[in-house]
Amino acid sequence: MIVIDIPGFRTLTLEHLVLDFNGTLAVDGRLLDGVESRLAALANELDLHVVTGNTYGDAREHLRDCPVEVVCLSATGQALAKSDYVQRLGPERVAAIGNGRNDALMLEQAALGIAVLGTEGLAVDALNAADVVVRHAVDGLGLLLRPKRLVATLRS
């Protein structure tokens, strides 16, 4: 569990991290450098869930050495499926990281939504739903590993 008191924002008590795969943790279906080690470090604090449309069909293979639960979704209804997943976990205990239009609802519902502006872009819907935007998944994971960064960004 990660507890972060952010003055003027809220106190976050996080137990789960829900992540998108393609465009967030991976580019062109390949896991980004630095992601695996940060996921391993975060697994000591949070339950990690990758919920993905699995665009390239091999997300499980790329994540086989990572301490994450991988959920592959059907081609339709992904936004609602990701949202439902966050709801089942209890959104007040969830941080979510994503970049796509199908991530917007989960980013909005999570206690902390982190949008990634990476190589594959960032959907405007996801941008508007997020609490904070980072340039790379490694940066987003780093916010959770070093929570004072979130305090500096989100306090009022």
PDB file of C-alpha atoms in Angstrom:
ATOM      1  CA  MET A   1       0.000   0.000   0.000  1.00  0.00           C
ATOM      2  CA  ILE A   2       1.100   3.546  -0.746  1.00  0.00           C
ATOM      3  CA  VAL A   3      -0.348   6.413   1.288  1.00  0.00           C
ATOM      4  CA  ILE A   4       0.244   9.936  -0.012  1.00  0.00           C
ATOM      5  CA  ASP A   5      -1.164  13.060   1.645  1.00  0.00           C
ATOM      6  CA  ILE A   6      -1.391  15.773  -1.005  1.00  0.00           C
ATOM      7  CA  PRO A   7      -2.375  19.139   0.543  1.00  0.00           C
ATOM      8  CA  GLY A   8      -5.330  20.723  -1.211  1.00  0.00           C
ATOM      9  CA  PHE A   9      -5.908  17.587  -3.322  1.00  0.00           C
ATOM     10  CA  ARG A  10      -6.591  14.502  -1.203  1.00  0.00           C
ATOM     11  CA  THR A  11      -4.978  11.716   0.750  1.00  0.00           C
ATOM     12  CA  LEU A  12      -4.422   8.745  -1.524  1.00  0.00           C
ATOM     13  CA  THR A  13      -4.449   5.235  -0.078  1.00  0.00           C
ATOM     14  CA  LEU A  14      -3.455   3.099  -3.045  1.00  0.00           C
ATOM     15  CA  GLU A  15      -3.523  -0.690  -3.171  1.00  0.00           C
ATOM     16  CA  HIS A  16      -3.747  -1.315  -6.918  1.00  0.00           C
ATOM     17  CA  LEU A  17      -2.128  -0.009 -10.067  1.00  0.00           C
ATOM     18  CA  VAL A  18      -4.023  -0.597 -13.319  1.00  0.00           C
ATOM     19  CA  LEU A  19      -1.977  -0.109 -16.465  1.00  0.00           C
ATOM     20  CA  ASP A  20      -2.572  -0.050 -20.185  1.00  0.00           C
ATOM     21  CA  PHE A  21       0.018  -1.906 -22.292  1.00  0.00           C
ATOM     22  CA  ASN A  22       0.367  -0.584 -25.862  1.00  0.00           C
ATOM     23  CA  GLY A  23       1.218   3.095 -26.033  1.00  0.00           C
ATOM     24  CA  THR A  24       1.790   3.154 -22.283  1.00  0.00           C
ATOM     25  CA  LEU A  25       4.179   0.379 -21.189  1.00  0.00           C
ATOM     26  CA  ALA A  26       5.065  -0.640 -24.726  1.00  0.00           C
ATOM     27  CA  VAL A  27       5.615   0.895 -28.142  1.00  0.00           C
ATOM     28  CA  ASP A  28       4.804  -1.173 -31.219  1.00  0.00           C
ATOM     29  CA  GLY A  29       4.115  -4.075 -28.856  1.00  0.00           C
ATOM     30  CA  ARG A  30       7.579  -4.007 -27.245  1.00  0.00           C
ATOM     31  CA  LEU A  31       8.042  -3.287 -23.540  1.00  0.00           C
ATOM     32  CA  LEU A  32       9.883  -0.002 -22.961  1.00  0.00           C
ATOM     33  CA  ASP A  33      13.320   0.057 -21.307  1.00  0.00           C
ATOM     34  CA  GLY A  34      13.102   0.605 -17.565  1.00  0.00           C
ATOM     35  CA  VAL A  35       9.490  -0.509 -17.178  1.00  0.00           C
ATOM     36  CA  GLU A  36      10.219  -4.035 -15.964  1.00  0.00           C
ATOM     37  CA  SER A  37      12.489  -2.937 -13.099  1.00  0.00           C
ATOM     38  CA  ARG A  38      10.035  -0.267 -11.944  1.00  0.00           C
ATOM     39  CA  LEU A  39       7.141  -2.716 -12.009  1.00  0.00           C
ATOM     40  CA  ALA A  40       9.217  -5.107  -9.900  1.00  0.00           C
ATOM     41  CA  ALA A  41       9.875  -2.332  -7.365  1.00  0.00           C
ATOM     42  CA  LEU A  42       6.213  -1.290  -7.245  1.00  0.00           C
ATOM     43  CA  ALA A  43       5.058  -4.893  -6.751  1.00  0.00           C
ATOM     44  CA  ASN A  44       6.359  -4.600  -3.191  1.00  0.00           C
ATOM     45  CA  GLU A  45       3.770  -1.857  -2.541  1.00  0.00           C
ATOM     46  CA  LEU A  46       0.849  -2.412  -4.939  1.00  0.00           C
ATOM     47  CA  ASP A  47      -1.039  -5.155  -6.744  1.00  0.00           C
ATOM     48  CA  LEU A  48      -0.280  -4.619 -10.432  1.00  0.00           C
ATOM     49  CA  HIS A  49      -2.811  -5.202 -13.214  1.00  0.00           C
ATOM     50  CA  VAL A  50      -2.268  -4.755 -16.952  1.00  0.00           C
ATOM     51  CA  VAL A  51      -5.600  -4.464 -18.729  1.00  0.00           C
ATOM     52  CA  THR A  52      -5.048  -4.372 -22.469  1.00  0.00           C
ATOM     53  CA  GLY A  53      -6.646  -4.637 -25.872  1.00  0.00           C
ATOM     54  CA  ASN A  54      -3.487  -6.622 -26.725  1.00  0.00           C
ATOM     55  CA  THR A  55      -3.112  -4.964 -30.132  1.00  0.00           C
ATOM     56  CA  TYR A  56      -0.141  -7.113 -31.166  1.00  0.00           C
ATOM     57  CA  GLY A  57      -1.366 -10.317 -29.486  1.00  0.00           C
ATOM     58  CA  ASP A  58       1.703 -10.912 -27.343  1.00  0.00           C
ATOM     59  CA  ALA A  59       1.327  -8.760 -24.214  1.00  0.00           C
ATOM     60  CA  ARG A  60       1.435 -11.840 -21.937  1.00  0.00           C
ATOM     61  CA  GLU A  61       4.706 -12.929 -23.507  1.00  0.00           C
ATOM     62  CA  HIS A  62       6.327  -9.510 -23.046  1.00  0.00           C
ATOM     63  CA  LEU A  63       5.130  -9.334 -19.444  1.00  0.00           C
ATOM     64  CA  ARG A  64       5.952 -12.930 -18.473  1.00  0.00           C
ATOM     65  CA  ASP A  65       8.797 -11.845 -16.162  1.00  0.00           C
ATOM     66  CA  CYS A  66       6.858  -8.961 -14.611  1.00  0.00           C
ATOM     67  CA  PRO A  67       4.880  -9.312 -11.371  1.00  0.00           C
ATOM     68  CA  VAL A  68       1.571  -8.303 -12.968  1.00  0.00           C
ATOM     69  CA  GLU A  69      -1.819  -9.816 -13.613  1.00  0.00           C
ATOM     70  CA  VAL A  70      -2.501  -9.530 -17.349  1.00  0.00           C
ATOM     71  CA  VAL A  71      -6.090  -9.189 -18.565  1.00  0.00           C
ATOM     72  CA  CYS A  72      -6.582  -9.236 -22.342  1.00  0.00           C
ATOM     73  CA  LEU A  73      -9.791  -7.658 -23.583  1.00  0.00           C
ATOM     74  CA  SER A  74     -11.911  -8.297 -26.660  1.00  0.00           C
ATOM     75  CA  ALA A  75     -11.699  -5.824 -29.537  1.00  0.00           C
ATOM     76  CA  THR A  76     -14.946  -4.071 -28.617  1.00  0.00           C
ATOM     77  CA  GLY A  77     -16.070  -2.362 -25.428  1.00  0.00           C
ATOM     78  CA  GLN A  78     -12.571  -1.856 -24.061  1.00  0.00           C
ATOM     79  CA  ALA A  79     -13.234   1.491 -22.386  1.00  0.00           C
ATOM     80  CA  LEU A  80     -16.127   0.052 -20.385  1.00  0.00           C
ATOM     81  CA  ALA A  81     -14.207  -3.143 -19.604  1.00  0.00           C
ATOM     82  CA  LYS A  82     -11.295  -1.124 -18.185  1.00  0.00           C
ATOM     83  CA  SER A  83     -13.701   1.052 -16.218  1.00  0.00           C
ATOM     84  CA  ASP A  84     -15.507  -2.007 -14.833  1.00  0.00           C
ATOM     85  CA  TYR A  85     -12.174  -3.500 -13.804  1.00  0.00           C
ATOM     86  CA  VAL A  86     -11.279  -0.375 -11.811  1.00  0.00           C
ATOM     87  CA  GLN A  87     -14.754  -0.371 -10.249  1.00  0.00           C
ATOM     88  CA  ARG A  88     -14.349  -3.993  -9.100  1.00  0.00           C
ATOM     89  CA  LEU A  89     -11.044  -3.147  -7.412  1.00  0.00           C
ATOM     90  CA  GLY A  90     -12.519  -0.085  -5.686  1.00  0.00           C
ATOM     91  CA  PRO A  91     -11.593   3.110  -7.542  1.00  0.00           C
ATOM     92  CA  GLU A  92     -10.654   4.943  -4.331  1.00  0.00           C
ATOM     93  CA  ARG A  93      -7.767   2.452  -3.939  1.00  0.00           C
ATOM     94  CA  VAL A  94      -6.573   2.526  -7.573  1.00  0.00           C
ATOM     95  CA  ALA A  95      -3.953   4.443  -9.485  1.00  0.00           C
ATOM     96  CA  ALA A  96      -4.265   4.060 -13.260  1.00  0.00           C
ATOM     97  CA  ILE A  97      -1.821   4.788 -16.062  1.00  0.00           C
ATOM     98  CA  GLY A  98      -2.792   4.955 -19.731  1.00  0.00           C
ATOM     99  CA  ASN A  99      -2.657   6.925 -22.951  1.00  0.00           C
ATOM    100  CA  GLY A 100      -5.562   5.875 -25.128  1.00  0.00           C
ATOM    101  CA  ARG A 101      -9.135   6.897 -25.617  1.00  0.00           C
ATOM    102  CA  ASN A 102     -10.118   3.529 -24.170  1.00  0.00           C
ATOM    103  CA  ASP A 103      -8.215   4.482 -20.966  1.00  0.00           C
ATOM    104  CA  ALA A 104     -10.083   7.730 -20.275  1.00  0.00           C
ATOM    105  CA  LEU A 105     -12.833   6.289 -18.081  1.00  0.00           C
ATOM    106  CA  MET A 106     -10.412   4.317 -15.912  1.00  0.00           C
ATOM    107  CA  LEU A 107      -8.166   7.386 -15.541  1.00  0.00           C
ATOM    108  CA  GLU A 108     -11.147   9.485 -14.506  1.00  0.00           C
ATOM    109  CA  GLN A 109     -12.513   6.940 -12.030  1.00  0.00           C
ATOM    110  CA  ALA A 110      -9.233   6.009 -10.356  1.00  0.00           C
ATOM    111  CA  ALA A 111      -8.165   7.897  -7.243  1.00  0.00           C
ATOM    112  CA  LEU A 112      -5.092   8.882  -9.267  1.00  0.00           C
ATOM    113  CA  GLY A 113      -5.056   8.993 -13.056  1.00  0.00           C
ATOM    114  CA  ILE A 114      -1.714   9.323 -14.837  1.00  0.00           C
ATOM    115  CA  ALA A 115      -1.710   9.906 -18.590  1.00  0.00           C
ATOM    116  CA  VAL A 116       1.360   9.096 -20.683  1.00  0.00           C
ATOM    117  CA  LEU A 117       2.326  11.281 -23.639  1.00  0.00           C
ATOM    118  CA  GLY A 118       4.599   8.786 -25.343  1.00  0.00           C
ATOM    119  CA  THR A 119       5.708   7.797 -28.804  1.00  0.00           C
ATOM    120  CA  GLU A 120       2.231   6.570 -29.736  1.00  0.00           C
ATOM    121  CA  GLY A 121       0.602   9.816 -28.572  1.00  0.00           C
ATOM    122  CA  LEU A 122      -2.006  10.698 -25.979  1.00  0.00           C
ATOM    123  CA  ALA A 123      -5.732  10.769 -26.700  1.00  0.00           C
ATOM    124  CA  VAL A 124      -7.372  14.061 -25.734  1.00  0.00           C
ATOM    125  CA  ASP A 125     -10.028  12.164 -23.767  1.00  0.00           C
ATOM    126  CA  ALA A 126      -7.307  10.509 -21.660  1.00  0.00           C
ATOM    127  CA  LEU A 127      -5.539  13.837 -21.191  1.00  0.00           C
ATOM    128  CA  ASN A 128      -8.710  15.489 -19.897  1.00  0.00           C
ATOM    129  CA  ALA A 129      -9.471  12.591 -17.541  1.00  0.00           C
ATOM    130  CA  ALA A 130      -6.017  12.434 -15.907  1.00  0.00           C
ATOM    131  CA  ASP A 131      -4.778  14.117 -12.737  1.00  0.00           C
ATOM    132  CA  VAL A 132      -1.229  14.346 -14.061  1.00  0.00           C
ATOM    133  CA  VAL A 133       0.518  13.847 -17.414  1.00  0.00           C
ATOM    134  CA  VAL A 134       4.006  12.397 -17.900  1.00  0.00           C
ATOM    135  CA  ARG A 135       6.128  12.001 -21.006  1.00  0.00           C
ATOM    136  CA  HIS A 136       7.032   8.320 -20.487  1.00  0.00           C
ATOM    137  CA  ALA A 137       5.704   5.311 -18.559  1.00  0.00           C
ATOM    138  CA  VAL A 138       8.949   5.188 -16.570  1.00  0.00           C
ATOM    139  CA  ASP A 139       8.171   8.712 -15.331  1.00  0.00           C
ATOM    140  CA  GLY A 140       4.647   7.698 -14.321  1.00  0.00           C
ATOM    141  CA  LEU A 141       5.887   4.667 -12.412  1.00  0.00           C
ATOM    142  CA  GLY A 142       8.527   6.888 -10.838  1.00  0.00           C
ATOM    143  CA  LEU A 143       5.814   9.141  -9.412  1.00  0.00           C
ATOM    144  CA  LEU A 144       4.530   6.186  -7.414  1.00  0.00           C
ATOM    145  CA  LEU A 145       8.001   5.094  -6.357  1.00  0.00           C
ATOM    146  CA  ARG A 146       8.800   8.636  -5.200  1.00  0.00           C
ATOM    147  CA  PRO A 147       5.447  10.029  -4.012  1.00  0.00           C
ATOM    148  CA  LYS A 148       6.823  13.456  -3.025  1.00  0.00           C
ATOM    149  CA  ARG A 149       6.921  14.139  -6.777  1.00  0.00           C
ATOM    150  CA  LEU A 150       3.135  13.799  -6.806  1.00  0.00           C
ATOM    151  CA  VAL A 151       2.868  16.119  -3.812  1.00  0.00           C
ATOM    152  CA  ALA A 152       4.954  18.748  -5.641  1.00  0.00           C
ATOM    153  CA  THR A 153       2.785  18.469  -8.755  1.00  0.00           C
ATOM    154  CA  LEU A 154      -0.730  18.143  -7.343  1.00  0.00           C
ATOM    155  CA  ARG A 155      -0.768  20.224  -4.144  1.00  0.00           C
ATOM    156  CA  SER A 156      -2.597  23.517  -4.176  1.00  0.00           C
TER     157      SER A 156
END
